């Protein structure tokens, strides 16, 4: 079987979701069902899985912790792929990747943590390639979306002189998991300067950019997430810097900011986001912007589209790699309509 042929025996197999009863995990389970795929809901607590109502919807539930290899192996039995939604990922990713490799199945996660992405690539690239499976960290709003946007807007360019990513949120209503990860993730943030991965300059640089409505003029501060180790893995660029809007940063740093609240039947919050990517090569500049609703909810169609393509064989390669090294980036982004509105703009 070539990498572009469909293996129907695998597409019929279930997709395991670790952390299924968490905020993002529930969106992922719902999206798998919407696509006709069969989720297996996995969590640390059978009681919490029961509270999520999975069994009542005919979804198989399995209990496992990342500290118990045997339990993880049992939980992944019969699955074709596993989506890890259980952070902090520095605590969970390595154990789940190892379990996926033992089972010979594909692994994806939704980490925003730079150290987790780096560790996954460094520890598992050879084993994943030898096993002929796909291992993709950060296949969500943070990380994967920017990686796909960069590859799409670069097009035929084989390198860039500079890449800037601006993430604007009209509010950041952080989940409990986001807050826990923020408290534990004390590693220095990394960017690319002078062609090398380096700690972000201190004090962080501020930028101003004008985005389409409803955002308008926005102030950003350099605060990179998992997009940097993804993009730097396969794109040649002298400079790579990612910025977060000061509005979002203020919200997430305020302990009184509430958790997201659903405003529609899908469970999405009212939060709006925009991700702007600008790539530069000499005097040439290219710009692309993606907009949508609810950073946690939109992660589900992003990662489930990736899983569906992997299981159908619509991939370029195997191994532990960034999304744009595995998929046709522009094709995957087009498939996310209406979850994302994407516009390429002249600069």
XYZ file of C-alpha atoms in Angstrom:
347
model
C 0.000 0.000 0.000
C 1.325 3.448 -0.905
C 0.889 6.436 1.374
C -1.857 7.808 -0.869
C -3.982 4.658 -1.007
C -6.884 4.016 1.333
C -6.567 1.159 3.831
C -10.214 0.470 4.601
C -9.373 -2.046 7.305
C -7.863 0.757 9.396
C -10.459 3.434 8.714
C -13.059 1.184 10.323
C -11.071 0.978 13.554
C -11.779 3.247 16.537
C -9.882 6.334 17.602
C -8.884 6.469 21.268
C -9.209 9.829 23.028
C -7.188 10.250 26.215
C -8.567 12.950 28.456
C -11.947 12.485 26.767
C -13.875 13.925 29.708
C -11.877 17.175 29.676
C -13.024 20.390 28.005
C -11.203 19.868 24.685
C -11.579 16.096 24.852
C -15.372 16.341 24.767
C -15.233 18.488 21.647
C -12.936 15.895 20.046
C -15.252 12.993 20.901
C -18.234 14.871 19.435
C -16.303 15.715 16.260
C -15.219 12.102 15.741
C -18.850 11.022 16.016
C -19.924 13.748 13.583
C -17.429 12.384 11.062
C -18.672 8.820 11.414
C -15.614 7.642 13.347
C -15.813 5.549 16.507
C -14.252 7.125 19.608
C -13.012 5.245 22.644
C -13.227 7.548 25.669
C -10.250 7.113 28.001
C -9.749 8.869 31.315
C -8.101 8.541 34.694
C -11.423 8.073 36.495
C -14.294 5.780 35.533
C -16.583 7.971 37.620
C -15.690 11.119 35.653
C -16.143 9.267 32.362
C -19.585 8.219 33.576
C -20.422 11.806 34.528
C -19.575 12.865 30.971
C -22.420 10.654 29.726
C -20.364 8.755 27.157
C -21.839 5.336 27.942
C -25.363 6.671 27.535
C -24.415 7.640 23.971
C -23.005 4.197 23.192
C -19.358 5.293 23.498
C -16.987 2.720 24.973
C -15.175 3.988 28.078
C -11.833 2.736 29.390
C -9.929 3.763 32.501
C -6.148 4.289 32.406
C -3.436 6.514 33.837
C -0.196 7.512 32.143
C 1.743 6.062 35.075
C 0.484 2.540 34.288
C 1.882 1.131 31.034
C -0.223 -2.026 31.221
C -3.432 -0.020 31.671
C -2.498 2.218 28.743
C -1.862 -0.814 26.569
C -5.277 -2.238 27.441
C -6.936 1.133 26.827
C -5.438 1.445 23.331
C -6.190 -2.143 22.293
C -8.048 -2.228 18.994
C -7.618 1.467 18.213
C -6.147 2.728 14.956
C -4.969 6.025 16.423
C -4.879 7.890 19.712
C -5.579 11.570 20.323
C -4.063 12.819 23.567
C -6.060 15.703 25.095
C -4.711 15.230 28.632
C -2.296 17.945 29.680
C 0.077 19.088 30.924
C 1.699 17.242 28.045
C 5.158 17.274 29.579
C 3.554 14.849 32.047
C 1.581 12.711 29.601
C 2.900 12.832 26.027
C 5.938 10.573 26.399
C 4.021 7.751 28.077
C 1.180 7.886 25.557
C 3.520 8.049 22.542
C 5.391 5.011 23.851
C 2.107 3.158 24.312
C 1.029 4.099 20.774
C 4.313 2.804 19.387
C 3.937 -0.463 21.308
C 0.467 -0.808 19.778
C 1.685 0.220 16.313
C -0.881 3.048 16.036
C -0.780 6.741 15.197
C -0.446 9.458 17.862
C -1.588 13.088 17.883
C -1.915 15.607 20.695
C -3.024 19.205 21.250
C -0.144 20.581 23.298
C 0.736 24.261 23.375
C 3.924 23.447 25.335
C 7.206 23.937 23.486
C 9.209 21.467 25.644
C 6.674 18.712 25.006
C 6.891 19.155 21.231
C 10.678 19.136 21.303
C 10.800 16.028 23.491
C 8.365 14.144 21.259
C 10.451 14.819 18.161
C 13.771 14.072 19.831
C 12.684 10.870 21.560
C 10.397 9.245 19.034
C 11.298 10.213 15.446
C 13.305 7.062 14.707
C 10.874 4.666 16.399
C 7.855 6.231 14.683
C 9.547 6.097 11.278
C 10.580 2.463 11.804
C 7.039 1.561 12.883
C 5.524 3.308 9.856
C 3.177 5.376 12.005
C 2.500 9.103 12.278
C 3.330 10.996 15.476
C 2.196 14.643 15.464
C 2.425 16.834 18.560
C 0.461 20.123 18.768
C -2.143 19.320 16.114
C -4.551 21.960 17.416
C -5.207 25.681 17.582
C -1.835 26.341 19.191
C 0.911 24.886 17.067
C -0.667 23.024 14.197
C -2.846 25.825 12.833
C 0.063 28.262 12.515
C 2.264 25.563 10.972
C -0.346 24.877 8.283
C -0.863 28.596 7.639
C 2.879 29.202 7.245
C 3.255 26.326 4.766
C 0.210 27.503 2.802
C 1.247 31.138 2.466
C 4.877 30.272 1.655
C 3.709 28.212 -1.302
C 6.655 27.601 -3.638
C 9.183 29.438 -1.436
C 11.838 27.093 -0.053
C 12.914 29.515 2.667
C 11.929 32.751 4.388
C 13.965 35.587 5.766
C 11.430 36.178 8.538
C 8.113 34.806 9.768
C 5.795 36.563 12.205
C 2.700 35.029 13.791
C 0.126 37.172 15.591
C -2.563 35.448 17.684
C -5.453 37.722 18.671
C -8.249 36.693 21.037
C -11.083 39.018 21.938
C -10.932 37.288 25.330
C -9.197 34.256 26.750
C -11.502 32.311 29.029
C -9.006 29.692 30.249
C -10.008 26.198 31.276
C -8.769 24.622 34.492
C -6.337 22.569 32.402
C -4.921 25.713 30.790
C -4.295 27.243 34.198
C -2.614 24.095 35.547
C -0.363 23.881 32.491
C 0.552 27.559 32.760
C 1.591 27.104 36.378
C 3.745 24.049 35.622
C 5.280 25.186 32.333
C 8.146 27.352 33.565
C 10.509 26.669 30.641
C 11.969 29.641 28.769
C 10.000 30.490 25.627
C 11.907 29.945 22.399
C 11.950 31.731 19.047
C 14.281 31.675 16.038
C 16.817 34.503 15.833
C 19.683 34.583 13.372
C 18.698 31.136 12.137
C 19.016 29.546 15.579
C 16.470 28.582 18.221
C 17.076 30.983 21.085
C 15.234 32.156 24.220
C 12.830 35.004 23.552
C 14.410 38.420 23.931
C 13.874 40.166 27.257
C 11.947 42.285 27.719
C 9.643 40.749 25.079
C 9.115 42.801 21.932
C 5.749 44.479 21.404
C 4.118 44.843 17.970
C 1.016 46.530 16.582
C -0.986 45.061 13.715
C -4.333 45.943 12.162
C -6.555 42.910 11.661
C -9.914 42.551 9.914
C -13.131 43.114 11.910
C -13.998 42.547 14.667
C -10.405 43.041 15.878
C -9.002 46.156 14.244
C -5.821 47.621 15.743
C -4.216 45.147 18.160
C -1.155 45.280 20.396
C 0.856 42.062 20.681
C 3.689 40.875 22.887
C 6.151 38.148 21.911
C 4.907 34.964 23.582
C 5.454 31.877 21.419
C 3.723 28.548 21.919
C 4.163 25.168 20.248
C 4.154 26.622 16.720
C 7.855 27.553 16.952
C 9.325 24.019 17.346
C 6.903 22.758 14.694
C 7.759 25.360 12.052
C 11.473 25.417 12.846
C 11.560 21.671 12.285
C 10.903 21.936 8.550
C 11.010 25.597 7.420
C 14.282 27.417 6.782
C 14.022 30.931 8.157
C 16.390 33.407 9.756
C 13.731 34.815 12.072
C 10.597 33.226 13.539
C 8.641 35.125 16.176
C 5.149 34.558 17.562
C 3.064 37.118 19.410
C -0.068 37.015 21.579
C -2.491 39.915 21.907
C -2.142 41.817 25.169
C -5.904 41.442 25.717
C -5.565 37.653 25.771
C -2.491 37.771 27.978
C -4.226 40.019 30.495
C -7.185 37.631 30.694
C -5.143 34.485 31.183
C -2.981 36.109 33.859
C -6.026 37.306 35.810
C -7.100 34.579 38.280
C -10.639 35.999 38.308
C -11.192 35.446 34.570
C -13.974 32.837 34.293
C -13.801 29.543 32.426
C -15.470 29.334 29.003
C -19.265 29.139 28.959
C -21.281 27.583 26.110
C -23.390 29.894 23.956
C -24.676 27.432 21.348
C -25.776 23.802 20.995
C -22.227 22.677 20.162
C -20.860 23.935 23.485
C -18.699 26.674 21.984
C -18.008 29.863 23.891
C -18.506 33.284 22.297
C -14.741 33.865 22.077
C -13.427 35.008 18.690
C -9.877 34.517 17.440
C -7.657 35.571 14.568
C -4.260 34.143 13.592
C -2.206 36.334 11.261
C 0.919 34.994 9.547
C 3.351 37.215 7.650
C 6.289 35.704 5.769
C 9.065 37.771 4.239
C 11.662 36.989 1.609
C 13.765 39.925 0.514
C 11.369 42.725 -0.473
C 8.465 40.279 -0.829
C 5.820 39.869 1.883
C 2.913 37.452 2.050
C 0.088 37.498 4.581
C -2.659 35.047 5.557
C -5.291 35.328 8.291
C -7.520 32.645 9.831
C -10.522 33.586 11.962
C -13.031 31.574 13.944
C -14.831 30.967 17.212
C -13.493 29.317 20.401
C -9.874 28.133 20.400
C -10.727 24.957 22.334
C -13.659 23.978 20.127
C -11.849 24.612 16.824
C -9.053 22.273 17.908
C -11.474 19.360 17.448
C -12.064 19.701 13.686
C -8.368 20.466 13.146
C -7.132 17.302 14.840
C -10.013 15.097 13.661
C -9.454 16.144 10.044
C -5.822 15.122 10.544
C -6.790 11.736 11.992
C -9.255 11.072 9.202
C -6.607 11.820 6.578
C -4.067 9.606 8.300
C -6.474 6.673 8.501
C -7.435 7.084 4.837
C -3.774 7.194 3.795
C -3.908 10.818 2.616
C -0.440 11.652 3.945
C 2.978 12.504 2.580
C 5.150 10.703 5.097
C 5.304 8.857 8.400
C 7.378 9.413 11.524
C 7.346 12.110 14.198
C 6.875 15.284 12.178
C 5.045 18.642 12.100
C 1.605 18.745 10.465
C 2.771 20.501 7.281
C 5.382 17.777 6.734
C 2.664 15.116 6.854
C -0.259 16.771 5.046
C -0.962 19.032 2.100
C -1.392 22.145 4.233
C -3.648 24.176 1.949
C -5.908 21.192 1.288
C -6.320 20.477 4.993
C -7.128 24.112 5.741
C -9.743 24.216 2.980
C -11.405 21.170 4.519
C -11.894 23.082 7.780
C -14.473 25.430 6.292
C -16.826 26.573 7.945
C -14.853 26.189 11.190
C -12.201 28.582 9.877
C -12.437 31.628 7.646
C -9.127 32.010 5.817
C -8.061 34.996 3.764
C -4.815 35.597 1.910
C -4.106 39.326 1.718
C -1.726 41.466 -0.299
C 0.883 43.259 1.817
